[in-house]
PDB file of C-alpha atoms in Angstrom:
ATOM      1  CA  UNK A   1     105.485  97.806  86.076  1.00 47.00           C
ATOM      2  CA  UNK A   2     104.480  98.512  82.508  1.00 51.00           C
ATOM      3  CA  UNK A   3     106.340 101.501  80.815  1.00 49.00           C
ATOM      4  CA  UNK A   4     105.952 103.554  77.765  1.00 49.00           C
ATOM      5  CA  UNK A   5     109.170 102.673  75.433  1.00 49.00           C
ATOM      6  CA  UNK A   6     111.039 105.684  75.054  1.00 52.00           C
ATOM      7  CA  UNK A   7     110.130 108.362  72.689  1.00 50.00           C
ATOM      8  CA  UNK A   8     106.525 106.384  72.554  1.00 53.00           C
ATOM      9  CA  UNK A   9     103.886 108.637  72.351  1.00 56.00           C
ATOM     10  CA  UNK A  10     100.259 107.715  73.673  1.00 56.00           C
ATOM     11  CA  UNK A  11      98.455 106.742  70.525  1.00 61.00           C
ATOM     12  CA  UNK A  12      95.437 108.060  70.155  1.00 72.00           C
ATOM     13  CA  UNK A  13      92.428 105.853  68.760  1.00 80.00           C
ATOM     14  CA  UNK A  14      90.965 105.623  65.149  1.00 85.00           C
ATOM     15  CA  UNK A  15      87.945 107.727  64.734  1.00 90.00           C
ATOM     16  CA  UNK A  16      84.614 106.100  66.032  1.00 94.00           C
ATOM     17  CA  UNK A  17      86.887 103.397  68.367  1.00 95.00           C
ATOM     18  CA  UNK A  18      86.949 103.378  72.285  1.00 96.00           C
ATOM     19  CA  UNK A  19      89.436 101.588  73.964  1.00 95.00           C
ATOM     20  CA  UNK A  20      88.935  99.166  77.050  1.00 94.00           C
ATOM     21  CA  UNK A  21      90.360 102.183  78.943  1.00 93.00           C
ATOM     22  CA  UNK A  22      87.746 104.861  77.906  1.00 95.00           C
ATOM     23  CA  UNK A  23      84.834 101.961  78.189  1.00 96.00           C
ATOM     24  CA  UNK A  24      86.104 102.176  81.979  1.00 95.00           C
ATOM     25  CA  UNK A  25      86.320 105.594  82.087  1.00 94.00           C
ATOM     26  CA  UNK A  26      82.641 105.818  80.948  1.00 94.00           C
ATOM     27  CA  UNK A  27      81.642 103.539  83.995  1.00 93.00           C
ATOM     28  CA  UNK A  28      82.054 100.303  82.076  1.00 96.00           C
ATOM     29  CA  UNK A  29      83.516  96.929  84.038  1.00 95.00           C
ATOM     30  CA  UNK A  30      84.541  93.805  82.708  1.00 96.00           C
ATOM     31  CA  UNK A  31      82.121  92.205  83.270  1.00 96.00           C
ATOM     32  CA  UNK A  32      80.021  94.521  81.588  1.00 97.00           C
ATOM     33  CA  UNK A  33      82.067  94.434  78.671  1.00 97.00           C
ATOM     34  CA  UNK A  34      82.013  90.995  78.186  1.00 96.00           C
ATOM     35  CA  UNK A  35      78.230  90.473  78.604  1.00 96.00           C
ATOM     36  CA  UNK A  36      77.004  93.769  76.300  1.00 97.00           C
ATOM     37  CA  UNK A  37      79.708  94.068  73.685  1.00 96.00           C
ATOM     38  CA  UNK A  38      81.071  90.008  73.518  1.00 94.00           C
ATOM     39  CA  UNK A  39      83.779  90.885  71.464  1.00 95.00           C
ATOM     40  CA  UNK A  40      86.375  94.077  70.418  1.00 96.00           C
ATOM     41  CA  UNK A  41      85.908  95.157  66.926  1.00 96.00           C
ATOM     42  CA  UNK A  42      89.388  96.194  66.221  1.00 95.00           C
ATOM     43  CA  UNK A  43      93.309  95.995  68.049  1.00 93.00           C
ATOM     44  CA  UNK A  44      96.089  98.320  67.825  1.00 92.00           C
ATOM     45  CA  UNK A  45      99.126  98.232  68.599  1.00 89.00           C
ATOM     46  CA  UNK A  46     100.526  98.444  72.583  1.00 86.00           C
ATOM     47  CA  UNK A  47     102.934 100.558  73.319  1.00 82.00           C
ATOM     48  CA  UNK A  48     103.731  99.714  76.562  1.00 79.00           C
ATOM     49  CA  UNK A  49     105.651  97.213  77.901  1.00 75.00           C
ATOM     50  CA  UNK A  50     106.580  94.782  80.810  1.00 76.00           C
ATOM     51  CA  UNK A  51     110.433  95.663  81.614  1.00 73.00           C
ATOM     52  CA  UNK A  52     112.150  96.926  78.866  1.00 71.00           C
ATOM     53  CA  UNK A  53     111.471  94.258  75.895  1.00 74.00           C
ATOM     54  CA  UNK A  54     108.093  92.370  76.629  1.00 79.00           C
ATOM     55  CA  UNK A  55     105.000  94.189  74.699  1.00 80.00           C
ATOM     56  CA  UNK A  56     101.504  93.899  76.642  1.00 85.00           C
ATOM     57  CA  UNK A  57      99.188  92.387  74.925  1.00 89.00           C
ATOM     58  CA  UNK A  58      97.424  94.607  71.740  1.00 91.00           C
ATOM     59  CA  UNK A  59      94.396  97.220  72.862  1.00 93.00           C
ATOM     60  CA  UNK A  60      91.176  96.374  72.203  1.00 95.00           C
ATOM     61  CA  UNK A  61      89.100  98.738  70.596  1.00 96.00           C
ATOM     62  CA  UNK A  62      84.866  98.784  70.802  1.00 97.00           C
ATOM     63  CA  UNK A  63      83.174 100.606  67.629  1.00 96.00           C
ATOM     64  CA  UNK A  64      81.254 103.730  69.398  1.00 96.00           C
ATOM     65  CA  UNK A  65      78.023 103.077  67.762  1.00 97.00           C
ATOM     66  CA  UNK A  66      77.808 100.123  68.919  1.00 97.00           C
ATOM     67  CA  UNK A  67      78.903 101.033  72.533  1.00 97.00           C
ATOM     68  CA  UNK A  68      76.248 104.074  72.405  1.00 97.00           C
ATOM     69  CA  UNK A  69      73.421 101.722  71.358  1.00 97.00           C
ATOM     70  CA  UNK A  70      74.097  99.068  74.413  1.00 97.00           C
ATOM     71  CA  UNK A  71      74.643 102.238  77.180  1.00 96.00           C
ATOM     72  CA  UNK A  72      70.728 102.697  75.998  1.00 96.00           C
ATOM     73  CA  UNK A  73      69.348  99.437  76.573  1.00 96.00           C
ATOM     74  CA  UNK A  74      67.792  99.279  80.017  1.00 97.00           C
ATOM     75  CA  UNK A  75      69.002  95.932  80.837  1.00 97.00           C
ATOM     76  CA  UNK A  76      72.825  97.540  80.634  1.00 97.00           C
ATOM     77  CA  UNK A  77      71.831 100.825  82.720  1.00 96.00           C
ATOM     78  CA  UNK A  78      70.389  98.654  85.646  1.00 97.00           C
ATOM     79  CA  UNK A  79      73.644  95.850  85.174  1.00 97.00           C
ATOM     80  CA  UNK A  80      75.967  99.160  85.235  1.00 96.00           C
ATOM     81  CA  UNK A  81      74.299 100.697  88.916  1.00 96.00           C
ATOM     82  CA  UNK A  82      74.160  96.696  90.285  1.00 96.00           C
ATOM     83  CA  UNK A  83      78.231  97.401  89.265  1.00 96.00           C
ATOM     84  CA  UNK A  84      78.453 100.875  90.804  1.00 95.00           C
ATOM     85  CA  UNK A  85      76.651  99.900  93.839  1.00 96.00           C
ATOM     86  CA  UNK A  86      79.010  96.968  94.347  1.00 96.00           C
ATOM     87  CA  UNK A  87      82.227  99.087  93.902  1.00 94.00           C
ATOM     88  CA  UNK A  88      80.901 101.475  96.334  1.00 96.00           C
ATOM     89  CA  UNK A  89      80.698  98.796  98.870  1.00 97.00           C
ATOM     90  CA  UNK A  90      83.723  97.179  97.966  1.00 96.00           C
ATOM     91  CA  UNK A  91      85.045 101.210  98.787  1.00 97.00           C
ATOM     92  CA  UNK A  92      83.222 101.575 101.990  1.00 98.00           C
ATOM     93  CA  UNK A  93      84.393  98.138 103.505  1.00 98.00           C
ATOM     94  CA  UNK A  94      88.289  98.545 102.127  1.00 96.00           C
ATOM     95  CA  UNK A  95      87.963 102.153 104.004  1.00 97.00           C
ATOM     96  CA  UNK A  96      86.466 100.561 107.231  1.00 97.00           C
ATOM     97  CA  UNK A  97      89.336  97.950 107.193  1.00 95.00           C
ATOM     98  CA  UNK A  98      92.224 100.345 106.545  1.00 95.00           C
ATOM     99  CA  UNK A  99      90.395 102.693 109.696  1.00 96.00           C
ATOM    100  CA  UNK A 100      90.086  99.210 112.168  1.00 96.00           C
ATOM    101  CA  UNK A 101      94.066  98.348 111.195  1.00 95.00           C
ATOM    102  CA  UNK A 102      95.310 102.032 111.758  1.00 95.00           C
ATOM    103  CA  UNK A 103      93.028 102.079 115.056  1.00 96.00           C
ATOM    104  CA  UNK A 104      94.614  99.005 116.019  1.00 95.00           C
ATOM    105  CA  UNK A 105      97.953  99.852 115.520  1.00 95.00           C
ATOM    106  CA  UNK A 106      98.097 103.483 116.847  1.00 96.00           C
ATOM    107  CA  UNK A 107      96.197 101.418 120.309  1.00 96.00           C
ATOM    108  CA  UNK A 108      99.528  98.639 119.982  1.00 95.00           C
ATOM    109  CA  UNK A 109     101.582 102.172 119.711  1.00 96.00           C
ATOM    110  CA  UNK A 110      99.930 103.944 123.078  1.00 96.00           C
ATOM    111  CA  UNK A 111      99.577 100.991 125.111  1.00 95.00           C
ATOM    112  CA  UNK A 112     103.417 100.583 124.535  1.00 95.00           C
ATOM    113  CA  UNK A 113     105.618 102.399 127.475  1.00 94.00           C
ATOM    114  CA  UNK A 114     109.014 101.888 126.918  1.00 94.00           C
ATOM    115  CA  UNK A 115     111.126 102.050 130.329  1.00 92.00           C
ATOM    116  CA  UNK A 116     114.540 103.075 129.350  1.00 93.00           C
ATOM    117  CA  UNK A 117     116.666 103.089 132.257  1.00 91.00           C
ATOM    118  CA  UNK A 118     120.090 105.387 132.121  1.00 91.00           C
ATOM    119  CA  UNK A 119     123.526 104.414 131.819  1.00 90.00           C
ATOM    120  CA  UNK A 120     126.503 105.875 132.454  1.00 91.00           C
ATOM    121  CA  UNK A 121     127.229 107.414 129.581  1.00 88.00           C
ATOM    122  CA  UNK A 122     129.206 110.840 128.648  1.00 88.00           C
ATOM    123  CA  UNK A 123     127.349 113.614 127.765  1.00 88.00           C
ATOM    124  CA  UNK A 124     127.006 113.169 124.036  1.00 84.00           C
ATOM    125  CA  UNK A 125     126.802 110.056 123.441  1.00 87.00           C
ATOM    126  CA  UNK A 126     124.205 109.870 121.702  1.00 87.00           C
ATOM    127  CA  UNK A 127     124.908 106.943 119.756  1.00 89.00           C
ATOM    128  CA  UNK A 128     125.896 104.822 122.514  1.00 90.00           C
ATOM    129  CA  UNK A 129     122.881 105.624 124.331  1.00 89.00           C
ATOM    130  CA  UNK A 130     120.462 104.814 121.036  1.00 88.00           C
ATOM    131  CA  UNK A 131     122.381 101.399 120.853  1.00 90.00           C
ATOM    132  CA  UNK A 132     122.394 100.691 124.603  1.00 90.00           C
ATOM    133  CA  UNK A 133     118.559 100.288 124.522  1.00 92.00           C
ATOM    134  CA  UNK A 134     117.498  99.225 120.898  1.00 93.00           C
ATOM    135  CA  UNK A 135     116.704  95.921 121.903  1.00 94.00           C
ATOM    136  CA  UNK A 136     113.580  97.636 123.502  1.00 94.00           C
ATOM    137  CA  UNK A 137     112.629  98.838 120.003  1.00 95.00           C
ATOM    138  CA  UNK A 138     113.175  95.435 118.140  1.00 96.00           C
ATOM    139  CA  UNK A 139     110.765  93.797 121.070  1.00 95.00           C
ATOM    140  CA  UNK A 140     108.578  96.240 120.684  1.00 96.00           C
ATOM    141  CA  UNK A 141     108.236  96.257 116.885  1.00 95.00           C
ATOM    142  CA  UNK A 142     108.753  91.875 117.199  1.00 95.00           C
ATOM    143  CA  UNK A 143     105.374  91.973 120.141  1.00 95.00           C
ATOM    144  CA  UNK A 144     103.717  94.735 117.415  1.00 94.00           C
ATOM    145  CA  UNK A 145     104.386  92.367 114.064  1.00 92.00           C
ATOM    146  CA  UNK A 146     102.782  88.998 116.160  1.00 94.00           C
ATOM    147  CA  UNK A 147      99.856  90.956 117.841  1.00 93.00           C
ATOM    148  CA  UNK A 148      98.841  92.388 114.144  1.00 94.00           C
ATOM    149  CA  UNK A 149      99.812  89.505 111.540  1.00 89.00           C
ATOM    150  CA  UNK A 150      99.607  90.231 108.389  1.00 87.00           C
ATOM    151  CA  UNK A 151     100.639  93.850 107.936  1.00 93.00           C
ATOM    152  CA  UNK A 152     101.717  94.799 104.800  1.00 94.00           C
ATOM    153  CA  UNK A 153     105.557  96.517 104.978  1.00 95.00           C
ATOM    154  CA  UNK A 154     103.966  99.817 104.569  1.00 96.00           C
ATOM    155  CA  UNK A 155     101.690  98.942 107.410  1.00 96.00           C
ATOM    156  CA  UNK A 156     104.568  97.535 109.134  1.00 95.00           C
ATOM    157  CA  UNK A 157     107.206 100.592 108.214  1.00 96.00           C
ATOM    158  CA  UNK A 158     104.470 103.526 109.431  1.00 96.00           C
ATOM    159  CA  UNK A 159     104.557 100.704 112.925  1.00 96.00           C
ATOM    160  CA  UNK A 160     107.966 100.844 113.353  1.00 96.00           C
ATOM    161  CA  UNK A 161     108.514 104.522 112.544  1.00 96.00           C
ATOM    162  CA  UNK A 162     105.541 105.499 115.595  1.00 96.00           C
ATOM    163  CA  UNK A 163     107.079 103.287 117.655  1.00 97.00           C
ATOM    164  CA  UNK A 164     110.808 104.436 117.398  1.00 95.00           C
ATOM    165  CA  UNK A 165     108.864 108.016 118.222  1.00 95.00           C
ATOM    166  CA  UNK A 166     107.967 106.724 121.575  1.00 95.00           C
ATOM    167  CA  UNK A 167     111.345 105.018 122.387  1.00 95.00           C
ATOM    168  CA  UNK A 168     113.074 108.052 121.080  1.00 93.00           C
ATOM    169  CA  UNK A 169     110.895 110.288 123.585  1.00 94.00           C
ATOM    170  CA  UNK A 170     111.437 107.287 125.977  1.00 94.00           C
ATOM    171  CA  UNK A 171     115.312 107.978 125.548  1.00 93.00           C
ATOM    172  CA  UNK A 172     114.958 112.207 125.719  1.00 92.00           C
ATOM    173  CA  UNK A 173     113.563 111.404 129.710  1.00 92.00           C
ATOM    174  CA  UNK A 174     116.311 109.175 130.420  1.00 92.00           C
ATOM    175  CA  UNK A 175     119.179 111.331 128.819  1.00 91.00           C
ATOM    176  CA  UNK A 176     118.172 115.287 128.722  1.00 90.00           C
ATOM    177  CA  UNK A 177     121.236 115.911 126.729  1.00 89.00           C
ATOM    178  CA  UNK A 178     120.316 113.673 123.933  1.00 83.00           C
ATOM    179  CA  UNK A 179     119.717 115.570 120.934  1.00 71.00           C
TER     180      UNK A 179
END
């Protein structure tokens, strides 16, 4: 992840320059960018860097004028809501995802009911009586992972943390002294 060397401060730009960053702040894409402005006017100097030697590349920098004069043109204003309207959809249909995948997984969670049957075990054993029955867990998360491929290890972590909260309630019923 790019980092700020140390005792970098954030440059600020010349007078009359934008940076790629501000054109994006202003509602500019790439795209955009490429087919209004063509080129950058001006660089400076990057002060961040990939690990702790490799400079990213230079900042471009867009003369202000010139970025004013195409936000005017018509043809830009119409380009920029096609843009807006696109990232809004692109929103909507990353939110709808994420809601189906959560929806799916908290259904794998409650159709899971994990039968934990007791053992013998003194009164306080609490780690004996987590180990005893784990393998229940490992299927459970192992059945989870195959029904719903290509969970990302957050995905998969937040998975395996609701179901561990059903075996562990799972293992309460079966051993009222566990604590």
């Amino acid at each position: 992840m790019p980092s700020r060397a140390r005792g970098e401060e954030a440059p600020s730009e010349p007078e009359g320059m934008l940076s790629t960053h501000d054109l994006k702040m202003r509602g500019w894409t790439p795209a955009l960018i490429r087919d209004f402005l063509r080129t950058h006017d001006a660089t400076r100097p990057n002060l961040m860097r990939f690990g702790s030697r490799r400079r990213m590349p230079p900042v471009k920098l867009y003369d202000e004028e010139r970025v004013r004069d195409a936000e005017s043109d018509e043809e830009f204003l119409i380009a920029q809501g096609r843009a807006m309207d696109a990232r809004d959809r692109a929103e909507r249909a990353s939110r709808t995802r994420r809601a189906n995948l959560d929806a799916r997984m908290d259904a794998v969670v409650e159709a899971w009911r994990p039968v934990v049957t007791p053992l013998p075990l003194r009164r306080g054993s609490n780690r004996k009586a987590f180990a005893a029955h784990e393998e229940l867990l490992e299927n459970a998360v192992a059945r989870a992972s195959a029904a719903l491929p290509d969970l990302s290890r957050r995905d998969l972590a937040s998975l395996t943390k609701k179901l561990r909260e059903r075996y562990e309630e799972a293992l309460r019923r079966a051993y009222p002294w566990l604590e």
